[in-house]
Coordinates of C-alpha atoms and ligand atoms in Angstrom, one line a residue:
X215 CA 63.8 -1.4 172.7
X216 CA 62.2 0.6 169.1
X217 CA 60.5 -1.4 166.9
X218 CA 60.7 -0.6 163.7
X219 CA 57.5 -1.1 161.1
X220 CA 57.7 -0.5 157.5
X221 CA 55.0 1.7 155.3
X222 CA 53.6 -1.4 154.0
X223 CA 52.7 -2.7 157.4
X224 CA 51.2 0.6 158.2
X225 CA 49.6 0.7 154.7
X226 CA 48.2 -3.3 155.6
X227 CA 46.9 -1.8 159.0
X228 CA 45.0 1.1 157.8
X229 CA 43.3 -0.8 154.9
X230 CA 42.5 -3.3 157.5
X231 CA 40.4 -0.9 159.9
X232 CA 38.9 1.1 156.7
X233 CA 37.3 -2.6 155.7
X234 CA 36.1 -3.1 159.2
X235 CA 34.4 0.4 159.7
X236 CA 33.6 0.9 155.6
X237 CA 33.0 -2.6 154.7
X238 CA 34.3 -3.8 150.9
X239 CA 32.6 -2.8 148.5
X240 CA 28.9 -3.9 147.5
X241 CA 29.4 -4.5 151.4
X242 CA 26.8 -2.6 153.8
X243 CA 28.9 -0.7 156.4
X244 CA 28.7 -2.6 159.4
X245 CA 27.9 0.6 161.6
X246 CA 25.1 1.8 159.1
X247 CA 21.2 1.7 159.0
X248 CA 19.9 3.2 156.2
X249 CA 15.8 2.9 155.7
X250 CA 14.4 1.7 153.6
X251 CA 17.1 -1.2 153.1
X252 CA 16.8 -5.0 153.1
X253 CA 18.4 -8.2 153.6
X254 CA 17.3 -9.6 150.4
X255 CA 16.4 -8.2 147.0
X256 CA 12.8 -9.6 147.1
X257 CA 12.0 -8.1 150.8
X258 CA 12.9 -4.8 149.0
X259 CA 10.8 -5.2 146.4
X260 CA 8.0 -6.1 148.7
X261 CA 8.5 -3.5 151.0
X262 CA 8.5 -1.0 147.9
X263 CA 5.2 -2.7 146.4
X264 CA 3.5 -2.0 149.8
X265 CA 4.7 1.4 150.2
X266 CA 3.5 2.4 146.7
X267 CA 0.0 0.6 147.5
X268 CA 0.0 2.9 150.1
X269 CA 1.0 6.3 147.9
X270 CA -1.8 5.4 145.8
X271 CA -4.4 6.7 148.0
X272 CA -2.1 10.0 148.7
X273 CA -3.1 13.2 147.2
X274 CA -1.8 15.1 144.2
X275 CA -1.1 17.9 147.0
X276 CA 0.6 16.0 149.7
X277 CA 2.7 14.4 146.4
X278 CA 3.6 17.7 145.9
X279 CA 4.6 18.6 149.4
X280 CA 6.4 15.2 149.5
X281 CA 8.5 16.3 146.3
X282 CA 9.4 19.4 148.0
X283 CA 10.3 18.1 151.2
X284 CA 13.1 15.3 148.8
X285 CA 14.0 18.9 147.2
X286 CA 14.6 20.6 150.7
X287 CA 16.7 17.8 151.8
X288 CA 18.9 17.3 149.2
X289 CA 19.9 21.0 148.9
X290 CA 20.5 21.0 152.7
X291 CA 22.8 17.9 152.3
X292 CA 24.3 18.6 149.1
X293 CA 27.9 19.2 150.6
X294 CA 27.5 16.3 152.2
X295 CA 26.8 13.9 149.7
X296 CA 29.2 15.1 147.5
X297 CA 31.7 14.5 149.7
X298 CA 30.7 11.4 151.0
X299 CA 30.7 10.4 147.1
X300 CA 34.3 11.5 146.3
X301 CA 35.6 9.7 149.8
X302 CA 33.9 6.4 149.1
X303 CA 34.8 6.2 145.3
X304 CA 37.9 8.5 145.0
X305 CA 36.7 9.6 141.9
X306 CA 35.8 13.1 141.1
X307 CA 35.1 17.1 142.4
X308 CA 34.2 17.8 145.7
X309 CA 32.7 21.1 143.9
X310 CA 31.7 19.9 141.2
X311 CA 29.5 17.3 142.8
X312 CA 27.7 19.5 145.7
X313 CA 26.3 21.6 142.1
X314 CA 25.5 18.7 140.5
X315 CA 23.3 17.5 143.4
X316 CA 21.9 21.4 143.9
X317 CA 21.1 21.0 140.2
X318 CA 18.9 18.1 140.2
X319 CA 17.7 18.9 143.4
X320 CA 16.0 22.7 141.9
X321 CA 15.8 21.5 138.5
X322 CA 14.3 18.2 138.4
X323 CA 11.0 18.5 137.4
X324 CA 8.2 17.0 139.7
X325 CA 4.3 16.2 139.4
X326 CA 3.8 19.8 137.4
X327 CA 5.1 18.2 134.5
X328 CA 2.4 15.1 134.1
X329 CA 0.1 16.5 131.3
X330 CA -3.8 15.7 131.9
X331 CA -5.8 15.8 128.5
X332 CA -9.5 16.1 129.2
X333 CA -12.1 15.9 125.9
X334 CA -15.5 17.2 126.5
X335 CA -18.6 17.0 123.8
X336 CA -22.0 15.5 123.5
X337 CA -20.9 12.2 124.0
X338 CA -19.7 12.6 127.8
X339 CA -16.3 13.2 128.9
X340 CA -13.1 11.6 128.5
X341 CA -9.3 12.1 130.3
X342 CA -6.2 11.0 129.8
X343 CA -3.9 10.8 132.9
X344 CA -0.3 9.8 133.9
X345 CA -0.6 6.7 135.8
X346 CA 2.5 4.9 137.6
X347 CA 3.7 1.8 136.6
X348 CA 4.3 0.6 140.7
X349 CA 7.2 -0.3 141.7
X350 CA 10.7 1.0 139.2
X351 CA 14.3 -0.6 139.2
X352 CA 16.5 1.9 139.0
X353 CA 20.3 1.1 138.4
X354 CA 22.6 3.8 139.1
X355 CA 26.2 4.7 137.8
X356 CA 29.4 4.9 140.4
X357 CA 30.4 8.3 138.1
X358 CA 27.5 10.1 139.3
X359 CA 26.0 8.2 142.7
X360 CA 24.0 11.0 144.6
X361 CA 22.3 13.2 142.1
X362 CA 21.4 10.4 140.1
X363 CA 19.7 8.7 143.4
X364 CA 18.1 12.5 143.8
X365 CA 17.3 12.9 140.0
X366 CA 15.4 9.4 139.4
X367 CA 14.0 9.5 143.0
X368 CA 12.3 12.8 142.6
X369 CA 11.2 12.1 138.7
X370 CA 9.9 8.4 139.6
X371 CA 8.0 9.5 143.0
X372 CA 6.5 12.2 141.3
X373 CA 4.9 9.7 138.8
X374 CA 3.5 7.9 141.8
X375 CA 5.9 5.2 142.0
X376 CA 7.9 3.6 144.4
X377 CA 11.5 2.7 143.2
X378 CA 13.9 -0.1 144.3
X379 CA 17.7 1.0 143.9
X380 CA 20.3 -0.8 143.1
X381 CA 23.2 1.2 143.1
X382 CA 26.7 0.8 141.7
X383 CA 28.8 -1.6 144.3
X384 CA 31.9 0.9 144.5
X385 CA 29.5 3.8 145.6
X386 CA 27.2 2.1 147.9
X387 CA 27.3 4.2 150.8
X388 CA 26.7 7.1 148.8
X389 CA 23.4 6.4 147.2
X390 CA 22.1 4.4 150.1
X391 CA 23.3 8.0 152.1
X392 CA 21.2 9.5 149.7
X393 CA 18.5 7.3 149.6
X394 CA 17.9 7.5 153.6
X395 CA 17.9 11.3 153.8
X396 CA 15.3 11.0 151.0
X397 CA 12.9 8.5 152.8
X398 CA 13.7 10.7 155.8
X399 CA 12.1 13.7 154.2
X400 CA 9.1 11.5 152.4
X401 CA 8.2 10.5 155.8
X402 CA 8.4 13.9 157.6
X403 CA 5.3 15.4 155.5
X404 CA 3.4 12.3 156.1
X405 CA 4.3 10.2 152.6
X406 CA 4.7 6.0 153.0
X407 CA 7.8 4.4 154.8
X408 CA 10.0 2.5 152.2
X409 CA 9.1 4.5 149.4
X410 CA 12.5 4.2 148.3
X411 CA 14.4 0.9 149.0
X412 CA 17.1 -0.9 148.2
X413 CA 18.9 -4.5 149.1
X414 CA 21.7 -4.9 151.7
X415 CA 24.1 -6.2 149.3
X416 CA 25.0 -4.2 145.9
X417 CA 26.4 -6.2 143.3
X418 CA 25.9 -7.3 139.7
X419 CA 23.6 -10.4 140.7
X420 CA 21.3 -8.7 143.1
X421 CA 20.7 -6.1 140.1
X422 CA 20.3 -8.9 137.7
X423 CA 18.1 -10.5 140.1
X424 CA 16.0 -7.6 140.8
X425 CA 15.4 -7.2 136.9
X426 CA 13.7 -10.4 137.1
X427 CA 11.5 -9.6 139.7
X428 CA 8.1 -10.4 139.2
X429 CA 6.7 -7.4 140.9
X430 CA 9.2 -5.0 138.8
X431 CA 7.5 -4.0 135.8
X432 CA 9.9 -1.1 134.4
X433 CA 13.8 -1.0 135.0
X434 CA 15.6 2.3 134.2
X435 CA 19.4 1.9 134.2
X436 CA 22.0 4.4 133.8
X437 CA 25.4 3.4 133.2
X438 CA 27.6 1.7 130.6
X439 CA 26.3 -0.8 127.4
X440 CA 26.4 -4.1 129.5
X441 CA 24.0 -3.2 132.0
X442 CA 21.3 -1.2 129.3
X443 CA 22.0 -4.5 127.3
X444 CA 21.1 -7.0 130.2
X445 CA 18.0 -5.0 130.9
X446 CA 16.5 -5.1 127.7
X447 CA 17.0 -8.3 126.9
X448 CA 14.9 -9.3 130.4
X449 CA 11.7 -9.0 128.7
X450 CA 10.6 -6.2 130.2
X451 CA 10.1 -2.4 129.3
X452 CA 13.1 -0.9 130.1
X453 CA 14.5 2.4 129.8
X454 CA 18.3 2.5 128.7
X455 CA 20.7 5.7 128.9
X456 CA 23.8 4.7 128.0
X457 CA 27.5 5.9 127.6
X458 CA 28.2 8.0 125.5
X459 CA 31.3 9.9 123.6
X460 CA 30.7 13.8 122.8
X461 CA 32.4 15.6 120.1
X462 CA 33.1 19.5 120.3
X463 CA 33.3 20.9 116.7
X464 CA 34.8 24.3 116.3
X465 CA 34.4 25.2 113.5
X466 CA 36.3 28.9 111.5
X467 CA 33.3 31.3 112.4
X468 CA 34.0 30.4 116.2
X469 CA 35.7 32.9 119.1
X470 CA 38.2 30.8 119.7
X471 CA 38.9 31.9 123.3
X472 CA 35.4 31.7 124.5
X473 CA 35.4 27.9 122.6
X474 CA 38.8 27.5 124.7
X475 CA 37.2 28.6 127.4
X476 CA 33.5 27.1 127.6
X477 CA 35.5 23.3 126.2
X478 CA 38.0 23.2 129.0
X479 CA 34.8 24.2 131.7
X480 CA 32.2 21.2 130.0
X481 CA 34.9 18.8 129.5
X482 CA 36.6 19.3 133.1
X483 CA 33.1 19.4 134.9
X484 CA 33.2 16.6 137.7
X485 CA 36.4 15.5 136.0
X486 CA 35.0 14.5 132.9
X487 CA 33.0 11.6 134.8
X488 CA 29.7 13.2 133.1
X489 CA 28.2 11.4 130.4
X490 CA 27.8 14.4 128.4
X491 CA 30.7 16.0 129.0
X492 CA 32.8 16.9 125.8
X493 CA 35.3 13.8 125.0
X494 CA 37.0 15.1 122.4
X495 CA 37.4 18.3 120.2
X496 CA 37.5 18.1 116.1
X497 CA 38.5 21.9 114.9
X498 CA 38.8 23.0 111.6
X499 CA 42.5 24.2 110.3
X500 CA 41.6 28.0 110.2
X501 CA 40.9 28.4 113.7
X502 CA 43.0 25.6 115.4
X503 CA 45.7 27.5 115.9
X504 CA 43.6 30.3 117.4
X505 CA 41.7 27.5 119.9
X506 CA 45.1 26.1 120.7
X507 CA 46.4 29.2 121.7
X508 CA 42.9 29.9 123.5
X509 CA 43.4 26.6 125.6
X510 CA 47.0 28.0 126.7
X511 CA 45.8 31.6 127.7
X512 CA 42.8 30.1 129.6
X513 CA 45.3 29.2 132.2
X514 CA 43.4 26.1 133.8
X515 CA 44.7 23.7 130.7
X516 CA 48.2 22.1 130.3
X517 CA 48.7 21.8 126.5
X518 CA 50.9 19.3 126.2
X519 CA 53.9 19.0 124.2
X520 CA 53.2 15.7 121.5
X521 CA 56.9 14.2 122.5
X522 CA 55.1 13.5 126.1
X523 CA 52.1 11.7 124.0
X524 CA 53.8 8.3 124.1
X525 CA 54.4 8.6 128.6
X526 CA 50.7 10.2 128.5
X527 CA 49.5 7.1 126.6
X528 CA 51.3 4.7 128.8
X529 CA 49.8 6.1 132.3
X530 CA 46.2 6.7 131.4
X531 CA 45.1 3.6 128.4
X532 CA 44.8 0.2 129.8
X533 CA 47.6 -2.4 128.6
X534 CA 45.8 -3.0 125.3
X535 CA 45.2 0.7 124.3
X536 CA 41.6 -0.4 124.2
X537 CA 40.2 1.8 126.9
X538 CA 41.2 3.9 129.9
X539 CA 43.6 2.6 133.0
X540 CA 40.4 2.4 135.5
X541 CA 43.0 4.0 137.9
X542 CA 42.7 7.5 136.5
X543 CA 39.2 7.7 135.9
X544 CA 38.2 10.8 138.0
X545 CA 41.3 11.9 138.9
X546 CA 42.5 15.2 138.9
X547 CA 44.7 16.7 136.1
X548 CA 47.4 17.3 138.7
X549 CA 47.6 13.5 139.7
X550 CA 48.3 12.6 136.4
X551 CA 50.6 15.2 135.1
X552 CA 52.6 14.0 138.4
X553 CA 53.4 10.8 136.4
X554 CA 54.5 12.7 133.7
X555 CA 57.2 13.9 136.5
X556 CA 54.8 17.4 135.9
X557 CA 53.7 19.6 138.5
X558 CA 50.8 21.6 138.7
X559 CA 48.1 22.4 141.3
X560 CA 44.3 21.3 141.8
X561 CA 43.3 24.7 139.8
X562 CA 44.3 22.7 136.4
X563 CA 41.6 21.3 135.1
X564 CA 42.7 19.4 132.0
X565 CA 45.2 18.0 129.9
X566 CA 45.1 18.9 126.2
X567 CA 47.2 17.2 123.7
X568 CA 46.3 17.2 119.5
X569 CA 46.2 13.4 118.0
X570 CA 44.7 12.0 115.5
X571 CA 41.3 11.0 114.2
X572 CA 41.9 7.2 115.5
X573 CA 43.4 7.9 118.5
X574 CA 41.9 6.0 121.7
X575 CA 41.9 9.5 123.5
X576 CA 38.9 10.2 120.8
X577 CA 37.8 6.8 120.0
X578 CA 37.1 6.2 123.7
X579 CA 35.2 7.8 126.7
X580 CA 38.2 8.1 128.9
X581 CA 36.2 10.0 131.9
X582 CA 39.0 12.0 133.1
X583 CA 40.6 15.3 132.5
X584 CA 42.7 14.4 129.3
X585 CA 41.4 15.9 126.0
X586 CA 42.4 15.1 122.4
X587 CA 41.8 17.5 120.1
X588 CA 41.8 16.8 116.2
X589 CA 42.5 19.2 113.5
X590 CA 40.4 18.5 110.4
X591 CA 40.3 20.6 106.8
X592 CA 37.5 22.3 106.8
X593 CA 33.7 22.5 108.2
X594 CA 32.5 19.1 105.7
X595 CA 35.1 17.3 106.8
X596 CA 34.7 18.2 110.7
X597 CA 31.2 17.3 110.4
X598 CA 32.6 13.9 108.9
X599 CA 35.1 13.2 111.6
X600 CA 32.6 14.0 114.9
X601 CA 29.4 11.9 113.5
X602 CA 32.4 8.8 113.0
X603 CA 34.0 9.2 116.4
X604 CA 30.5 9.6 117.8
X605 CA 30.0 6.3 116.7
X606 CA 25.8 6.3 116.8
X607 CA 25.5 6.8 120.7
X608 CA 23.3 9.9 120.0
X609 CA 24.0 10.8 123.6
X610 CA 25.3 14.4 123.2
X611 CA 27.5 16.7 121.3
X612 CA 28.3 20.4 121.1
X613 CA 29.4 23.0 118.7
X614 CA 31.2 26.5 118.6
X615 CA 30.4 28.4 115.6
X616 CA 28.7 31.7 114.5
X617 CA 27.2 30.2 111.3
X618 CA 23.5 29.4 112.0
X619 CA 23.8 27.0 108.8
X620 CA 26.6 25.0 110.5
X621 CA 24.7 24.8 113.6
X622 CA 21.6 23.3 111.9
X623 CA 23.6 20.9 109.5
X624 CA 25.6 19.3 112.5
X625 CA 23.1 19.1 114.5
X626 CA 20.7 17.2 111.9
X627 CA 23.7 15.2 111.2
X628 CA 25.0 13.8 114.5
X629 CA 21.1 13.5 115.8
X630 CA 22.1 13.7 119.3
X631 CA 19.6 13.6 122.4
X632 CA 21.4 16.6 123.5
X633 CA 23.1 19.4 121.3
X634 CA 24.4 22.3 123.0
X635 CA 25.7 25.5 120.7
X636 CA 28.1 28.2 121.9
X637 CA 28.4 27.1 125.1
X638 CA 30.0 24.3 127.8
X639 CA 27.9 21.0 127.4
X640 CA 26.7 21.1 130.5
X641 CA 24.5 23.9 129.4
X642 CA 22.2 21.0 127.8
X643 CA 21.7 19.6 131.1
X644 CA 20.4 22.9 132.1
X645 CA 23.0 24.0 133.9
X646 CA 23.4 27.6 132.6
X647 CA 21.1 26.7 129.9
X648 CA 17.4 26.7 129.7
X649 CA 15.5 23.7 130.6
X650 CA 15.1 21.5 133.3
X651 CA 17.3 19.1 134.1
X652 CA 18.3 15.1 134.0
X653 CA 20.5 12.9 134.9
X654 CA 19.5 9.7 132.9
X655 CA 19.6 10.6 129.4
X656 CA 18.2 8.0 127.3
X657 CA 19.4 8.0 124.2
X658 CA 19.5 4.5 123.6
X659 CA 15.9 3.6 124.1
X660 CA 14.6 7.2 122.6
X661 CA 12.9 8.9 126.2
X662 CA 15.6 11.4 125.8
X663 CA 15.7 13.4 129.2
X664 CA 14.3 11.3 131.6
X665 CA 11.3 13.5 133.7
X666 CA 8.2 12.1 135.6
X667 CA 6.3 11.8 132.4
X668 CA 8.3 9.1 131.2
X669 CA 7.6 6.8 134.1
X670 CA 4.2 6.7 133.7
X671 CA 1.5 4.8 131.4
X672 CA -1.1 6.9 129.9
X673 CA -4.8 5.7 131.3
X674 CA -7.9 6.8 129.4
X675 CA -11.0 7.1 131.5
X676 CA -14.6 7.8 129.6
X677 CA -17.3 8.5 131.2
X678 CA -20.3 8.6 128.7
X679 CA -23.6 10.0 128.7
X680 CA -24.1 11.2 132.8
X681 CA -22.2 14.6 131.7
X682 CA -23.3 17.8 130.1
X683 CA -20.7 20.2 128.7
X684 CA -23.4 23.2 128.4
Ligands
LIG282 P1 28.4 0.7 134.7 O1 27.6 0.2 133.6 O2 29.8 -0.2 135.0 O3 27.4 0.4 135.7 C1 26.3 1.3 135.9 C2 25.3 0.7 136.9 O4 24.8 -1.0 136.3 C3 25.9 -0.2 138.2 O5 25.0 0.2 139.5 C4 26.3 -1.4 137.7 O6 26.7 -2.3 139.1 C5 25.5 -2.3 137.1 N1 25.3 -3.5 136.4 C6 27.0 -3.0 135.3 N2 26.5 -4.2 134.5 C7 25.3 -5.0 134.8 C8 24.7 -6.1 134.1 N3 25.5 -6.7 133.8 N4 23.7 -6.5 134.8 C9 23.0 -5.3 135.6 N5 23.8 -4.4 136.1 C10 24.5 -4.2 136.3 O7 29.0 2.1 135.3 P2 29.7 3.0 135.7 O8 30.8 2.8 135.5 O9 28.4 3.3 136.9 O10 28.8 4.6 135.0 C11 29.5 5.0 134.2 C12 29.1 4.9 132.8 O11 27.6 5.2 132.6 C13 29.6 5.5 131.2 O12 29.5 4.9 129.9 C14 28.6 6.8 131.3 O13 28.9 7.8 130.0 C15 27.0 6.2 131.7 N6 26.3 7.3 132.2 C16 25.2 7.6 131.1 C17 24.2 8.5 131.3 C18 23.2 8.6 130.5 O14 22.3 9.1 131.5 N7 22.8 8.0 129.9 C19 24.6 9.2 132.9 C20 25.4 8.6 133.8 C21 26.5 7.7 132.9

């Protein structure tokens, strides 16, 4: 006798098996054992507190060795961690996530960025040095679940702290795998156990319990506006790295083909999930046609006919058109195009369409490879529109121009934490641009690109009388 099994039954069995192997979002995979994971939030904090007490006695030379070991393990595992994140979340591009992991492993500053000031004179010697906070709570996003953990861990440990992580429930496995490897690296060079910890469960309730734990003096949040509001209202010092909606302004003096190529690269990096990625384009009338031709010529962007705009809106926006359809966040452009009956391969990086300045593609952070382009009369109108759509988030902005006065006028007007000229937005993260990197860009609370320095208290130590300067 032949038994007929429906597709839906097969799917149900697969989901059942996957749930047994992987657990549901926010639930620990049953087979997993990660270093630094504890049954309750309280235990995770207390273990980190004890580890930090040992870490206080570790020399700076040894702290540098610990940071070096963390970098090496992150580099060795960059590919595996990228794959784990994409498999677990179903979002982003593995090859781009590898680049992000390598970037934070190599360019997150370590102990060397901590300043020490000394004042010497007739009255003795006064030192100002960077002291740790103790145990920091780091709340991390689903969009960069491994790179943020590497970046935060290096910055916070370099500053002498222990860290309790609260990862996003939908990327718990990727984040805890990263934490586990970093803990192994720390221990391998004689660092304390449990310098990085987390609770077994990853939920918003756990994150909130951790925020209010008395042994946590500092909260660092990387995510949307809700989590930053929650951290800022819990009566402690909080560093808030929040959402952005970065506009790329292209003026008549730009090189249109280079601008088109750079915008595609920055906007489509990891399928538009980085908070810094170009989320919309504002282009002056004199160069708009050439820029659109540049997008077509680039070969890896699909310039959509406006007649298909209603169908695209139906697919990628939620019902009220007040934000993205979560199903398509971080998906490849070809997946979205397939919904429109258009065939493309994975080399197709993005979908570009002309819209007006109030369109949801312009006003909302979509975090998917769909890019709205707004035509404006002139540069002055371009600045006004870009400032309006950035909406005071003060996150990131880009300009393509060869007029240096335009660059500085726009930079002053938009006043974002990251401002990139004539390059993909990721140059502002130190990728193809100078300077260190950070994946926690605290525009909301003003610390900017966070580093070890951000996670320290300044401590003064004055010695009077018993010191001779000559
Ligand atoms: P999200 O806000 O949904 O979640 C971020 C983290 O906060 C998760 O760990 C989540 O569990 C937790 N969380 C959410 N609401 C909470 C609450 N009320 N109380 C306690 N914890 C809470 O964001 P996401 O989808 O994971 O990440 C994407 C967002 O993060 C985008 O808006 C993006 O722009 C932003 N982001 C900003 C930066 C930056 O450096 N400024 C970097 C990466 C991502």
